[in-house]
Coordinates of C-alpha atoms in Angstrom, one line a residue:
X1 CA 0.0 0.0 0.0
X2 CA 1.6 3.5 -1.0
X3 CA 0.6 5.9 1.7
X4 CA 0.5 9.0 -0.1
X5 CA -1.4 8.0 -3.0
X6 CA -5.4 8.0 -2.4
X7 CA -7.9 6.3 -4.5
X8 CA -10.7 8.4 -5.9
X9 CA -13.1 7.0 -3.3
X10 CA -11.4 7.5 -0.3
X11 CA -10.9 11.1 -0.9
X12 CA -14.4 11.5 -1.2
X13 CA -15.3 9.8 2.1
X14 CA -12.2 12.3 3.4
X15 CA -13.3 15.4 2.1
X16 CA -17.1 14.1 3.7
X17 CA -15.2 13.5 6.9
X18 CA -13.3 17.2 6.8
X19 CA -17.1 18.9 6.5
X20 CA -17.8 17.1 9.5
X21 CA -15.1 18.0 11.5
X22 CA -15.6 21.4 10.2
X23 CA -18.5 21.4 11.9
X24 CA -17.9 19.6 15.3
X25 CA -15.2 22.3 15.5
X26 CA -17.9 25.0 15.4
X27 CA -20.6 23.3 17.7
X28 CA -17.2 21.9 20.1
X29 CA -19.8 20.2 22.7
X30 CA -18.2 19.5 25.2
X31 CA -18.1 15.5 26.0
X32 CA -14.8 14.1 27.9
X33 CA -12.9 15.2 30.3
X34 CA -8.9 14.0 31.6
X35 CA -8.5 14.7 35.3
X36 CA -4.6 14.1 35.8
X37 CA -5.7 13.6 39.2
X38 CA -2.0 12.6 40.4
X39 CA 1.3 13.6 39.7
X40 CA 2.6 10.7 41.9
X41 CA 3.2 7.1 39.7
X42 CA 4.6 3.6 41.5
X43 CA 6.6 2.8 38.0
X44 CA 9.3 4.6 36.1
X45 CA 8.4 3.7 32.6
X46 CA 11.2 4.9 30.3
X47 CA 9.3 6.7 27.9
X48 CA 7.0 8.8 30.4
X49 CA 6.7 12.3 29.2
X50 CA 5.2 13.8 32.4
X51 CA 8.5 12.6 34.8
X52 CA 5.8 11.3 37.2
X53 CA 7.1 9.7 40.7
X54 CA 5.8 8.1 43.7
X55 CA 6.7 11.3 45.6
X56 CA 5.6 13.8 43.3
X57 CA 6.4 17.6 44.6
X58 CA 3.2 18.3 42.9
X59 CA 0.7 17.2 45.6
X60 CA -3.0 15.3 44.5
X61 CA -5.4 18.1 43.6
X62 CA -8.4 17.9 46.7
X63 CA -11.4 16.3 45.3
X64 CA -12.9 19.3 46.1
X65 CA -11.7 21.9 44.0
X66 CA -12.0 19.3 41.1
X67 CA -15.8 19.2 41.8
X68 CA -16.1 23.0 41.8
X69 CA -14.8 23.5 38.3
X70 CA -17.3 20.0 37.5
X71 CA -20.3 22.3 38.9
X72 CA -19.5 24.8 36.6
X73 CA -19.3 23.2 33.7
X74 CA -22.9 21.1 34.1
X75 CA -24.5 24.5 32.9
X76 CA -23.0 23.4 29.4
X77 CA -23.1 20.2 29.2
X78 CA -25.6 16.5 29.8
X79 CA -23.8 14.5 32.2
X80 CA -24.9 11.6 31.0
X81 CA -23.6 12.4 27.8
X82 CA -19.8 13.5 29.2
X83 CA -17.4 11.0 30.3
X84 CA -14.9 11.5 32.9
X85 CA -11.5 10.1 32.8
X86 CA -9.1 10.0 35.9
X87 CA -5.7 9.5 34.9
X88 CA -2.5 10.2 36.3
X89 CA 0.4 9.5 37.0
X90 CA -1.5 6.5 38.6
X91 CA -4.5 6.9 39.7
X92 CA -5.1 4.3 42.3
X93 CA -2.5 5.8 44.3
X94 CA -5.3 8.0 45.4
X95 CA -7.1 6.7 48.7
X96 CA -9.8 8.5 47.5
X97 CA -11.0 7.2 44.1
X98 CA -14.4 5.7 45.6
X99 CA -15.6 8.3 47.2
X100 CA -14.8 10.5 44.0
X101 CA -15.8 7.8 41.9
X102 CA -19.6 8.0 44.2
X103 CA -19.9 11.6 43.9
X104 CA -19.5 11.9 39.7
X105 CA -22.2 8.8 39.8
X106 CA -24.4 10.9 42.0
X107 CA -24.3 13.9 39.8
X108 CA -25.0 11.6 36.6
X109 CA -21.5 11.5 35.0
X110 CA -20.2 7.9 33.5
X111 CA -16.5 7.7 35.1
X112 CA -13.5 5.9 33.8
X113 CA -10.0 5.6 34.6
X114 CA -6.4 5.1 32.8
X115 CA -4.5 2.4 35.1
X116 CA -0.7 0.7 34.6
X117 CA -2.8 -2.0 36.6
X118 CA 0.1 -2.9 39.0
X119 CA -2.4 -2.1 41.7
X120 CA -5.6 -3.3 41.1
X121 CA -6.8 -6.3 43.0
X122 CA -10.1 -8.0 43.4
X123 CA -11.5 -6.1 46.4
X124 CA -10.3 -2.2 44.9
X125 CA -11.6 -3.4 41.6
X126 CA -15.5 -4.4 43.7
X127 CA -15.1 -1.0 45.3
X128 CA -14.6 0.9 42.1
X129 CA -17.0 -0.9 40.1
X130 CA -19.6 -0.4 43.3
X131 CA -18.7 3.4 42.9
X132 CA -19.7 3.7 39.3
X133 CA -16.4 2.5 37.8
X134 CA -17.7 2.0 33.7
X135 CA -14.6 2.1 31.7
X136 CA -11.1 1.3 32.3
X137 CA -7.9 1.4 30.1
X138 CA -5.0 -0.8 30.9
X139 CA -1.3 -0.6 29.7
X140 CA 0.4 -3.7 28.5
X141 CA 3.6 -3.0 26.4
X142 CA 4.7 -6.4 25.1
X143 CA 5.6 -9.6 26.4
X144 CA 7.3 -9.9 30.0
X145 CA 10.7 -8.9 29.0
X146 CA 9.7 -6.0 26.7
X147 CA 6.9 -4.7 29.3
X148 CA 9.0 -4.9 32.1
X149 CA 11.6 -3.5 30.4
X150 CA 10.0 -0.3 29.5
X151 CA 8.3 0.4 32.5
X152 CA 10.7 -0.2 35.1
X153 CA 9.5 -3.4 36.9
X154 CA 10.6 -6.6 37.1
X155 CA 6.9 -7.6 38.4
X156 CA 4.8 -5.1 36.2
X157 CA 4.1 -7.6 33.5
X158 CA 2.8 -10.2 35.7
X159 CA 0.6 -7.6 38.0
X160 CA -0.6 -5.9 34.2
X161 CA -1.8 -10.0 33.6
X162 CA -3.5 -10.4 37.2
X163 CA -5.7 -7.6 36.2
X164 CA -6.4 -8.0 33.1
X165 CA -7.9 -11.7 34.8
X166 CA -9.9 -10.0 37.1
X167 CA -11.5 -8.0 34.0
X168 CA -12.2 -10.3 32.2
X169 CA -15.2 -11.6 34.8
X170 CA -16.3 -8.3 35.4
X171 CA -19.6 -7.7 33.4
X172 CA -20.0 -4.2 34.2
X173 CA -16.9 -2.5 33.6
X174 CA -15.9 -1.9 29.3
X175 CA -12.0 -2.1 29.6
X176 CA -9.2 -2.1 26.8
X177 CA -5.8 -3.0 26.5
X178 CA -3.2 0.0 25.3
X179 CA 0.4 -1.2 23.9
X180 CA 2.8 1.4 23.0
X181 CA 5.3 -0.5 20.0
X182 CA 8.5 0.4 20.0
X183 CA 11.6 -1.5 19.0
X184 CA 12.2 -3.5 21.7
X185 CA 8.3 -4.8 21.5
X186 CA 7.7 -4.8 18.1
X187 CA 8.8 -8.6 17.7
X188 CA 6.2 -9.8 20.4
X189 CA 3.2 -8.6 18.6
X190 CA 1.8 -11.1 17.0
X191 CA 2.0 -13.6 19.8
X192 CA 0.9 -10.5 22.1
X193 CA -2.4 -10.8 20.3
X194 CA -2.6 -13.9 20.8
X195 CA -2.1 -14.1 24.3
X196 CA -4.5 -11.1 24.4
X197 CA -7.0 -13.6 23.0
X198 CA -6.2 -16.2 25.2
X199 CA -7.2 -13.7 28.1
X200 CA -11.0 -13.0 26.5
X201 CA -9.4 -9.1 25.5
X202 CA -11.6 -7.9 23.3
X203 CA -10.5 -4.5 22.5
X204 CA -6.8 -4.2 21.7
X205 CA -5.3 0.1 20.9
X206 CA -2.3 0.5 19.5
X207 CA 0.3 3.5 20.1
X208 CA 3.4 4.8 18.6
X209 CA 5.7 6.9 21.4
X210 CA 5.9 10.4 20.4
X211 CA 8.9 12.5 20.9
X212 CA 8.4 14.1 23.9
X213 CA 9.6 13.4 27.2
X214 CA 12.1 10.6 28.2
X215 CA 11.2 9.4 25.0
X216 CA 12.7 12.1 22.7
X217 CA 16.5 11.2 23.8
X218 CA 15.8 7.1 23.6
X219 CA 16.6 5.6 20.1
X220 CA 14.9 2.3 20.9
X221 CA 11.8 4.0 21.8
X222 CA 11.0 5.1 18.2
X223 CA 10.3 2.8 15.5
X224 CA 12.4 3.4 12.4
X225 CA 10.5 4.4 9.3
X226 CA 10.6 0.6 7.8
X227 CA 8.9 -1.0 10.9
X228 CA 6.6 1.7 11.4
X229 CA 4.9 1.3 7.9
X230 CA 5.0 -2.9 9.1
X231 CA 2.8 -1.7 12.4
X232 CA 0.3 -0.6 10.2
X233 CA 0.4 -3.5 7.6
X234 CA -0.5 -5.8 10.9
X235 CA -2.9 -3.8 12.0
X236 CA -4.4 -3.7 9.1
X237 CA -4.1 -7.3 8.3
X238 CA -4.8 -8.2 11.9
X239 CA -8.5 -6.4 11.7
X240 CA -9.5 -9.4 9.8
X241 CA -9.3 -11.4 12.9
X242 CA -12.9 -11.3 14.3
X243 CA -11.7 -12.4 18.2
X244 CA -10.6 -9.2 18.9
X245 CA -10.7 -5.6 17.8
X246 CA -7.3 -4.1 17.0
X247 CA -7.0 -0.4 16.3
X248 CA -4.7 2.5 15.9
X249 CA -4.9 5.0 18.4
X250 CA -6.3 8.7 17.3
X251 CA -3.3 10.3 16.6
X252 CA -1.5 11.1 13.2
X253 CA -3.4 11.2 9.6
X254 CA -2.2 7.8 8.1
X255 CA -2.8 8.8 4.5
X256 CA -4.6 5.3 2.3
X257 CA -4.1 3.6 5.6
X258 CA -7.0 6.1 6.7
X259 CA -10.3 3.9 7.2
X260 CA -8.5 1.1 7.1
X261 CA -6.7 0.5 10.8
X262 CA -9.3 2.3 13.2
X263 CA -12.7 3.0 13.1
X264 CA -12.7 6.4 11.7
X265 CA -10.7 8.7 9.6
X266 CA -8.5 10.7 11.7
X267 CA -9.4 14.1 13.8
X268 CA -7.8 15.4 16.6
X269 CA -11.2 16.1 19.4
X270 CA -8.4 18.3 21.8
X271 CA -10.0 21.3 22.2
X272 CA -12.9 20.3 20.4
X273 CA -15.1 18.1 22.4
X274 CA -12.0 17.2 24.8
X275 CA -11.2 19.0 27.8
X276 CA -8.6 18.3 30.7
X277 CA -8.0 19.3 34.2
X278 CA -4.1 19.1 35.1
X279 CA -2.5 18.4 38.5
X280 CA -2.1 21.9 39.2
X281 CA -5.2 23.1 37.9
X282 CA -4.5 24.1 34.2
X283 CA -6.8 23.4 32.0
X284 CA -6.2 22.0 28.6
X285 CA -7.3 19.6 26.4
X286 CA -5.8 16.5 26.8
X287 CA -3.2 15.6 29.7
X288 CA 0.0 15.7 26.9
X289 CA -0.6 19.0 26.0
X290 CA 0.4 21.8 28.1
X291 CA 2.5 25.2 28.2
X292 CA 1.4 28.0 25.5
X293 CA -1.4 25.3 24.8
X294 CA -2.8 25.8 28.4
X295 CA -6.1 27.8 28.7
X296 CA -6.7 28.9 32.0
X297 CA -6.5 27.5 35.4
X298 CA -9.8 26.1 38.0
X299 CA -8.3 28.4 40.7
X300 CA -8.8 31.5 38.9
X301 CA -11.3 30.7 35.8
X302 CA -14.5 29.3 35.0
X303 CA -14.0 26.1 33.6
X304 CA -17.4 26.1 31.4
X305 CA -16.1 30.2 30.4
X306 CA -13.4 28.9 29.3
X307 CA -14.5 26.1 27.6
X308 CA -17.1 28.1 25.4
X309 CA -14.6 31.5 24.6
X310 CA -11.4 30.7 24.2
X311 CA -9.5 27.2 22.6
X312 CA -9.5 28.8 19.0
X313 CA -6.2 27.6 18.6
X314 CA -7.4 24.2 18.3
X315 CA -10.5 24.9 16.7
X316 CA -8.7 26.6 14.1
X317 CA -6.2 24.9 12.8
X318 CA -5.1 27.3 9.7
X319 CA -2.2 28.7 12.0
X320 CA -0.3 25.3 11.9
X321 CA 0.5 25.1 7.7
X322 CA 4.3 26.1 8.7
X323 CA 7.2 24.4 7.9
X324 CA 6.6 20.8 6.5
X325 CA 2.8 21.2 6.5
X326 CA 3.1 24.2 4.5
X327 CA 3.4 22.7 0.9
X328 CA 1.6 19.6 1.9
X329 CA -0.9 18.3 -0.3
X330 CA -2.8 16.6 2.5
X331 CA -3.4 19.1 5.0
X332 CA -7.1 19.9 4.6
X333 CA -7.4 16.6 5.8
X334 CA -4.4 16.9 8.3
X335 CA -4.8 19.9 9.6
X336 CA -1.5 19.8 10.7
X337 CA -1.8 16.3 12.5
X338 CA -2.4 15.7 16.5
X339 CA -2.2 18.8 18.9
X340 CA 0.0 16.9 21.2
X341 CA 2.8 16.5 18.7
X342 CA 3.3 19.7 17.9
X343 CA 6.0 21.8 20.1
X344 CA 4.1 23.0 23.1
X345 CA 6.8 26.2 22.7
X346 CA 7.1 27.1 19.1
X347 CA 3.8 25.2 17.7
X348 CA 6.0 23.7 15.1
X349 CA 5.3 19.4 13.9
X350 CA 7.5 17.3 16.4
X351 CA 6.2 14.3 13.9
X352 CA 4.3 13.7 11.0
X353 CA 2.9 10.2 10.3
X354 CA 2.7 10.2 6.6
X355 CA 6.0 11.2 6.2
X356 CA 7.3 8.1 8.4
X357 CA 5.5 6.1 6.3
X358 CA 6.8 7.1 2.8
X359 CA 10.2 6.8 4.6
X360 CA 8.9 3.1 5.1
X361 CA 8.0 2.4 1.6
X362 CA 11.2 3.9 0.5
X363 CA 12.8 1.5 3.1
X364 CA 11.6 -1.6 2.1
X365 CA 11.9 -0.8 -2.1

């Protein structure tokens, strides 16, 4: 498959696609928020961008304030049509998380939360899922070796299994299974899915690890351009197996490989029906995008004022066609790709999919 080159019919459904996120940019209803509700983390994965640690200097924001700024923005929005995420850092380092967990049940939101699952148990998983626990996402990055390996633990892989076990009988909670695929991984995934299958996953997202970070300094972390364009040839390929659901995560237009390893075409929703709540207030729009990106802060905004008069700079995107985007045939579809790889200083494209993938074909002719 040549990544660049588009057949008549996808750019149809694309330029379809681009009228409707024209206008989900101009409606931007609000419908998921990221509470990073803890800078504190029990792992030191290698290709962290947010230098997380079990004694963070940043302390856990009170549930309290995180509720006032929720208050404010249910004049804008149906909570039962806006899910909460808690992530972190890791969130089940909070003592708190039921009692948090109650309280967005009581006022009608559908909660969810991003774990490394080293730990959940049985009896914190029954409390969570008793609180109004609904989704959960769970990191597994390769087989023992590779997992432990890149997040710092020689007993992460085995704790990321237990849990995985536990939610697997556990009919009320939706739950999915993250990998990020690097080069130290990318060997183990086809037997990762099927040990994924083996363990009744039925949703399977795949990552690549932006530059950012840890992760911008550590070769192995980055998949040269030849086995990046092979990621997306199994994923592709692997869709066909009906046992599980394998998809690419949201970020980066993949050119002809659009529609054909995730469920949609790509759009970046930061900004546009995404909103976040950092450790020290800041609000953004999703946890990996921060400085000049920032939009205001809880302790001295309104979060639903904010929300509805100011993120124009991810609504409209016209300000990113600098530099390689500039000349780029595909950026009405682009629109400069993800808001989290682009330099949170300068604005400019840390990374551009496509190109990495006509590096691959280049690679491997």
């Amino acid at each position: 498959m040549t990544a660049s080159k588009l057949s008549f019919r996808k750019k149809i459904a694309l330029n379809l696609f681009r009228q409707y996120k024209l206008n989900e940019s101009k409606l931007h209803q609000l419908n998921y928020i990221l509470w990073e509700c803890t800078l504190r983390c029990n792992l030191n994965c290698i290709h962290c961008d947010s230098d997380c640690k079990k004694n963070s200097t940043v302390k856990d924001m009170p549930k309290e304030d995180f509720f006032t700024a929720i208050n404010q923005i249910k004049t804008i929005v149906n909570p039962n049509k806006t899910m909460i995420v808690l992530t972190g850092g890791e969130p089940l380092l909070r003592n708190d998380l039921e009692s948090i967990g109650f309280e967005l049940y009581k006022n009608g939101f559908p909660w969810g939360m991003v774990t490394n699952g080293f730990l959940l148990n049985k009896e914190r998983l029954e409390n969570l899922t008793n609180s109004g626990l609904r989704s959960l996402t769970i990191s597994l990055d390769g087989l023992e070796d590779s997992h432990n390996w890149l997040r710092g633990s020689k007993e992460s892989f085995k704790k990321v299994i237990r849990s995985i076990e536990l939610l697997k009988n556990n009919v009320e909670i939706i739950y999915d299974v993250v990998t990020c695929v690097n080069q130290n991984n990318f060997k183990d995934l086809e037997n990762l899915k099927s040990l994924l299958i083996d363990k009744g996953v039925k949703d399977w997202r795949i990552f690549t690890i932006f530059p950012i970070g840890r992760a911008k300094e550590n070769i192995e972390l980055q998949l040269d351009s030849s086995h990046f364009k092979k990621l997306f040839d199994f994923i592709k390929e692997s869709r066909k197996d009906k046992r599980i659901k394998i998809s690419y995560g949201c970020e980066g237009f993949l050119g002809s490989y659009e529609g054909e390893v995730r469920e949609n075409f790509f759009i970046c929703r930061a900004g546009i029906n995404i909103a976040s709540i950092l450790a020290n207030g800041s609000i953004s729009a999703c946890p990996n995008i921060r400085d000049n990106f920032i939009q205001g802060n809880i302790y001295k905004d309104n979060f639903a004022e904010i929300w509805e008069n100011k993120y124009e700079i991810f609504r409209n995107r016209n300000w990113a066609k600098t530099g390689i985007c500039k000349e780029c045939n595909f950026f009405r579809y682009c629109e400069g790709n993800g808001m989290h790889l682009r330099d949170e200083k300068t604005g400019d494209l840390l990374f551009c999919h496509l190109k990495r993938l006509e590096e691959g074909e280049n690679a491997t002719n």
